[in-house]
PDB file of C-alpha atoms and ligand atoms in Angstrom:
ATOM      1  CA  UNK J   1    -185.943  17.026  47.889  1.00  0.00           C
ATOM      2  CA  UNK J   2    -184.785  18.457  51.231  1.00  0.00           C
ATOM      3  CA  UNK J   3    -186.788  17.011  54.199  1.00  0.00           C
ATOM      4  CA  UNK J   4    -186.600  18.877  57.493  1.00  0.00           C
ATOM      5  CA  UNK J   5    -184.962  16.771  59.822  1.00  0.00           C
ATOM      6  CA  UNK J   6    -187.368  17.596  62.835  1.00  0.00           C
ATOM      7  CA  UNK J   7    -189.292  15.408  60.561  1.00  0.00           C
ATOM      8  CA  UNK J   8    -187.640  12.416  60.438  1.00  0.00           C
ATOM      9  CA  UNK J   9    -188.073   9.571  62.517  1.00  0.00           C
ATOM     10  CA  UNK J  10    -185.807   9.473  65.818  1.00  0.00           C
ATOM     11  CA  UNK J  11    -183.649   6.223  64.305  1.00  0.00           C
ATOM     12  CA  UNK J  12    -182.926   8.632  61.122  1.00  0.00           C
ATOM     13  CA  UNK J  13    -179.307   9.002  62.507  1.00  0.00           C
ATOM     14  CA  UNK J  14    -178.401   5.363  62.749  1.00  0.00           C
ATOM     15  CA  UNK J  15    -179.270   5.454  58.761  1.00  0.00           C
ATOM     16  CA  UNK J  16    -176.279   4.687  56.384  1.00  0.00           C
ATOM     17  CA  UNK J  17    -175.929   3.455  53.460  1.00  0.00           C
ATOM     18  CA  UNK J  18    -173.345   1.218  55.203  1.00  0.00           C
ATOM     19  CA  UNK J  19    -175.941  -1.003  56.875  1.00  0.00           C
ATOM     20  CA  UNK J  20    -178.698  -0.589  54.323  1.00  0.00           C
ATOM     21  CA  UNK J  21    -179.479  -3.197  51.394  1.00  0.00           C
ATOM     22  CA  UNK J  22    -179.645  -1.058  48.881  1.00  0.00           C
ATOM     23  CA  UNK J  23    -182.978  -0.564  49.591  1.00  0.00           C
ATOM     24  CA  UNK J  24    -183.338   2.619  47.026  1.00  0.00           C
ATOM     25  CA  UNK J  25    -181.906   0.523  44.041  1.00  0.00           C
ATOM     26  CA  UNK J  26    -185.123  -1.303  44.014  1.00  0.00           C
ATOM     27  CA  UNK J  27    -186.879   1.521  42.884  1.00  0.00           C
ATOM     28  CA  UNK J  28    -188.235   2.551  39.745  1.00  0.00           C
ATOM     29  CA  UNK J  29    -185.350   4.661  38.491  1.00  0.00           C
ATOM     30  CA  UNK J  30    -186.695   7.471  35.311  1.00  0.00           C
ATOM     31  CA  UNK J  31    -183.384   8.123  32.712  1.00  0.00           C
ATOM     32  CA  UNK J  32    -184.181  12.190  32.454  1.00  0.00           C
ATOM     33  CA  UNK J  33    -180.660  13.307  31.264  1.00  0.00           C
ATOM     34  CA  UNK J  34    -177.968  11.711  29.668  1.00  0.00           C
ATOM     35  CA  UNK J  35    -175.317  10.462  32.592  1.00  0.00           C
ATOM     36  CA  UNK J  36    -173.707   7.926  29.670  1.00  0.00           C
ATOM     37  CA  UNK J  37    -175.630   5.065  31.676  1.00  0.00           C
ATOM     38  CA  UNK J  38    -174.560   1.734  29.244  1.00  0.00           C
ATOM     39  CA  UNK J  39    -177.230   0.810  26.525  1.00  0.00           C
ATOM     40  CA  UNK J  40    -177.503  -2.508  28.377  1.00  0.00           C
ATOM     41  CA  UNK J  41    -178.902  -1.492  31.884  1.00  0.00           C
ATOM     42  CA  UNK J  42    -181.587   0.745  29.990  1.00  0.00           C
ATOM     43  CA  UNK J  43    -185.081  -0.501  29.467  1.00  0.00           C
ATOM     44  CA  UNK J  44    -187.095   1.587  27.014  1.00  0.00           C
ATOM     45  CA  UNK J  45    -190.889   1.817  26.870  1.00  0.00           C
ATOM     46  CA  UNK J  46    -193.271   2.102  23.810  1.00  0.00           C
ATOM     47  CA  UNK J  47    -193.532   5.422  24.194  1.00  0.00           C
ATOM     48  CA  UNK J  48    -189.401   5.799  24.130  1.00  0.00           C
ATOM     49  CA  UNK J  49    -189.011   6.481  28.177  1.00  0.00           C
ATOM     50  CA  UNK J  50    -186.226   5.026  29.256  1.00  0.00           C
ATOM     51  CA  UNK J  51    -185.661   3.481  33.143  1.00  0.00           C
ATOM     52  CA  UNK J  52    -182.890   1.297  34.261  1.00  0.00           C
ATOM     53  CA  UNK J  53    -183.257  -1.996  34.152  1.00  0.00           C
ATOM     54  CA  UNK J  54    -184.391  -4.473  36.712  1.00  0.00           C
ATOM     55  CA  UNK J  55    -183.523  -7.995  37.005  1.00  0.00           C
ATOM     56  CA  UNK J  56    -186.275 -10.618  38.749  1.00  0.00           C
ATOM     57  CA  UNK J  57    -184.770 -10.181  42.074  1.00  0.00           C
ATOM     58  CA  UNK J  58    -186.194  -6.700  42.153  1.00  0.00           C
ATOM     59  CA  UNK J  59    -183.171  -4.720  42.456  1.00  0.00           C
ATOM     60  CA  UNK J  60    -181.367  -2.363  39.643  1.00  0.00           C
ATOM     61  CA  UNK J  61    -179.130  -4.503  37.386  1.00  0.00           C
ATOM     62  CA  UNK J  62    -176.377  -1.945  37.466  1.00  0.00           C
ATOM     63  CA  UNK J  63    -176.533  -3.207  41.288  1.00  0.00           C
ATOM     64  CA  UNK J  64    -173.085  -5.724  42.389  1.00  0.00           C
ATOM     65  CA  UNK J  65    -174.918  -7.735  44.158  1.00  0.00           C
ATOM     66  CA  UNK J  66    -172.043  -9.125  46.076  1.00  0.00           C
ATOM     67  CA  UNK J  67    -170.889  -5.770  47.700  1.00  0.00           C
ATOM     68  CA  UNK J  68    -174.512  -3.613  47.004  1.00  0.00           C
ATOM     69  CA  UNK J  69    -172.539  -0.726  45.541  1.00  0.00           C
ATOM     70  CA  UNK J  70    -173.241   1.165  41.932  1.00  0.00           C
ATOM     71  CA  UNK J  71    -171.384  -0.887  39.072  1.00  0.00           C
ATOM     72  CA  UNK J  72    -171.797   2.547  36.906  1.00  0.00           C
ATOM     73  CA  UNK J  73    -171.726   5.118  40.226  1.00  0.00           C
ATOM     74  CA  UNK J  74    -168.992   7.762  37.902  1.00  0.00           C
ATOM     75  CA  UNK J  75    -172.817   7.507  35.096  1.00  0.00           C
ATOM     76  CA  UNK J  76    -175.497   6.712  37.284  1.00  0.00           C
ATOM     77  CA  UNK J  77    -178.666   8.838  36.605  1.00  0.00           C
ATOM     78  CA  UNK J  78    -179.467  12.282  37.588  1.00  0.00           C
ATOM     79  CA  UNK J  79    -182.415  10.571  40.156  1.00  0.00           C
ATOM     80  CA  UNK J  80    -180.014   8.533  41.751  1.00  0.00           C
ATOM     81  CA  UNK J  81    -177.578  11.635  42.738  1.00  0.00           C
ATOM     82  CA  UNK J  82    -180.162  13.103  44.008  1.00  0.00           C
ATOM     83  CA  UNK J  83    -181.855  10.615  46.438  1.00  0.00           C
ATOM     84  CA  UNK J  84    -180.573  11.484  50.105  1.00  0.00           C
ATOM     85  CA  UNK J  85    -179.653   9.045  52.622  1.00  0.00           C
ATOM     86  CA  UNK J  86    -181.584   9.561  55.646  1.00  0.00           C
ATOM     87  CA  UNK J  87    -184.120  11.374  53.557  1.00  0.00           C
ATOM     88  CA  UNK J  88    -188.346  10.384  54.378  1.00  0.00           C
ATOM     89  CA  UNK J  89    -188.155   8.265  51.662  1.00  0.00           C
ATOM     90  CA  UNK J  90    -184.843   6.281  52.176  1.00  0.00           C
ATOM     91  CA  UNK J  91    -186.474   5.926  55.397  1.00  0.00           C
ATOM     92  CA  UNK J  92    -189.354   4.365  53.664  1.00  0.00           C
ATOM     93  CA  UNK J  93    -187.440   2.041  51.016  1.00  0.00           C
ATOM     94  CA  UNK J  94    -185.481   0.779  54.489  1.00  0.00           C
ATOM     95  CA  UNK J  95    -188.812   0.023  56.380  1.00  0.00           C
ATOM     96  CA  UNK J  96    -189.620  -2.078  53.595  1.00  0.00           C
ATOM     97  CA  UNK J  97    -186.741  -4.381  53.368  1.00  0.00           C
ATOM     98  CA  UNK J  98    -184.445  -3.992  56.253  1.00  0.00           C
ATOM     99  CA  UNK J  99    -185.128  -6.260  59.494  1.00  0.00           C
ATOM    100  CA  UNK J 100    -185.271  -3.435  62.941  1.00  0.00           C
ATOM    101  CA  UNK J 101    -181.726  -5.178  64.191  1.00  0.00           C
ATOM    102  CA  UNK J 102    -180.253  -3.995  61.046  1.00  0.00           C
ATOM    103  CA  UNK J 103    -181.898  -1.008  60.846  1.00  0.00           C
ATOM    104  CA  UNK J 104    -180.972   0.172  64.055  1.00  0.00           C
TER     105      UNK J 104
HETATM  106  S1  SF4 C 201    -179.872   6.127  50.287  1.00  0.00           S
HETATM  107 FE1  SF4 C 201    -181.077   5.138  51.906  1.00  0.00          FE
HETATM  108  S2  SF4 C 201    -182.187   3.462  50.910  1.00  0.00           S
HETATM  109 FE2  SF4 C 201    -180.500   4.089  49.539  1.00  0.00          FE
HETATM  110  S3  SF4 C 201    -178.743   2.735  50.039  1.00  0.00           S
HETATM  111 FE3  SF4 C 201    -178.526   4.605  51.263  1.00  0.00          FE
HETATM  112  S4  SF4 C 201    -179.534   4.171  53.234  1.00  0.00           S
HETATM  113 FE4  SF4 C 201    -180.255   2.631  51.729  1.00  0.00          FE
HETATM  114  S1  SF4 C 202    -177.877   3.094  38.777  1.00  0.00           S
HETATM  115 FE1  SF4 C 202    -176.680   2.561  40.570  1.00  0.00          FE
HETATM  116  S2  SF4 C 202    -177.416   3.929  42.209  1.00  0.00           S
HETATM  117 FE2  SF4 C 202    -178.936   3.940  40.563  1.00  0.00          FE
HETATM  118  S3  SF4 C 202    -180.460   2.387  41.103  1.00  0.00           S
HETATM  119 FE3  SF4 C 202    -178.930   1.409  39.790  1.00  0.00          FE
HETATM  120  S4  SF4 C 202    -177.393   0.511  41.160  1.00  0.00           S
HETATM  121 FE4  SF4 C 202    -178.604   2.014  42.334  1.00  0.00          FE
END
């Protein structure tokens, strides 16, 4: 989704994905198209929908959660390509879980 940027809050250009905790891989994350994401980070519903897994600390297991980056980045899925840094609701996912002196 493409979000004007006269829309965006005013600290919108201080956001990276540099000084963010990976607030977006907390999400719930929908499997729509076949990326080759492993068998084991895929949790499958009764119904045969398939998100990527979560572990109890709330973020995606595919997550390192030493250096926050994308164990599977070359196969994550199709959602995950398309969430934009910077976008409203990066800006949202941040607000949740990133202290203001982080955020910037
Ligand atoms: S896209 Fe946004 S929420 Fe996701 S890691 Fe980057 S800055 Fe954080
Ligand atoms: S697949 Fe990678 S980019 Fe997508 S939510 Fe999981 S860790 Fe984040």
């Amino acid at each position: 989704m493409n979000i004007p940027i006269t829309t965006l809050p005013t600290s919108s250009s201080n956001v990276s994905c540099s000084n963010c905790k990976a607030c977006c891989c907390r999400l719930e994350v929908m499997i729509i198209s076949d990326t080759g994401v492993p068998e084991h980070f895929i949790k499958r519903d009764e119904y045969g929908g398939e998100t990527m897994m979560r572990l109890n600390d709330g973020w995606c297991a595919a997550l390192d959660r030493d250096s926050l980056m994308c164990t599977i980045y070359e196969n994550r899925p199709w959602i995950c390509r398309e969430f934009e840094m910077a976008s409203y609701e990066c800006l949202d996912e941040r607000d949740k879980y990133i202290s203001p002196v982080i955020k910037g």
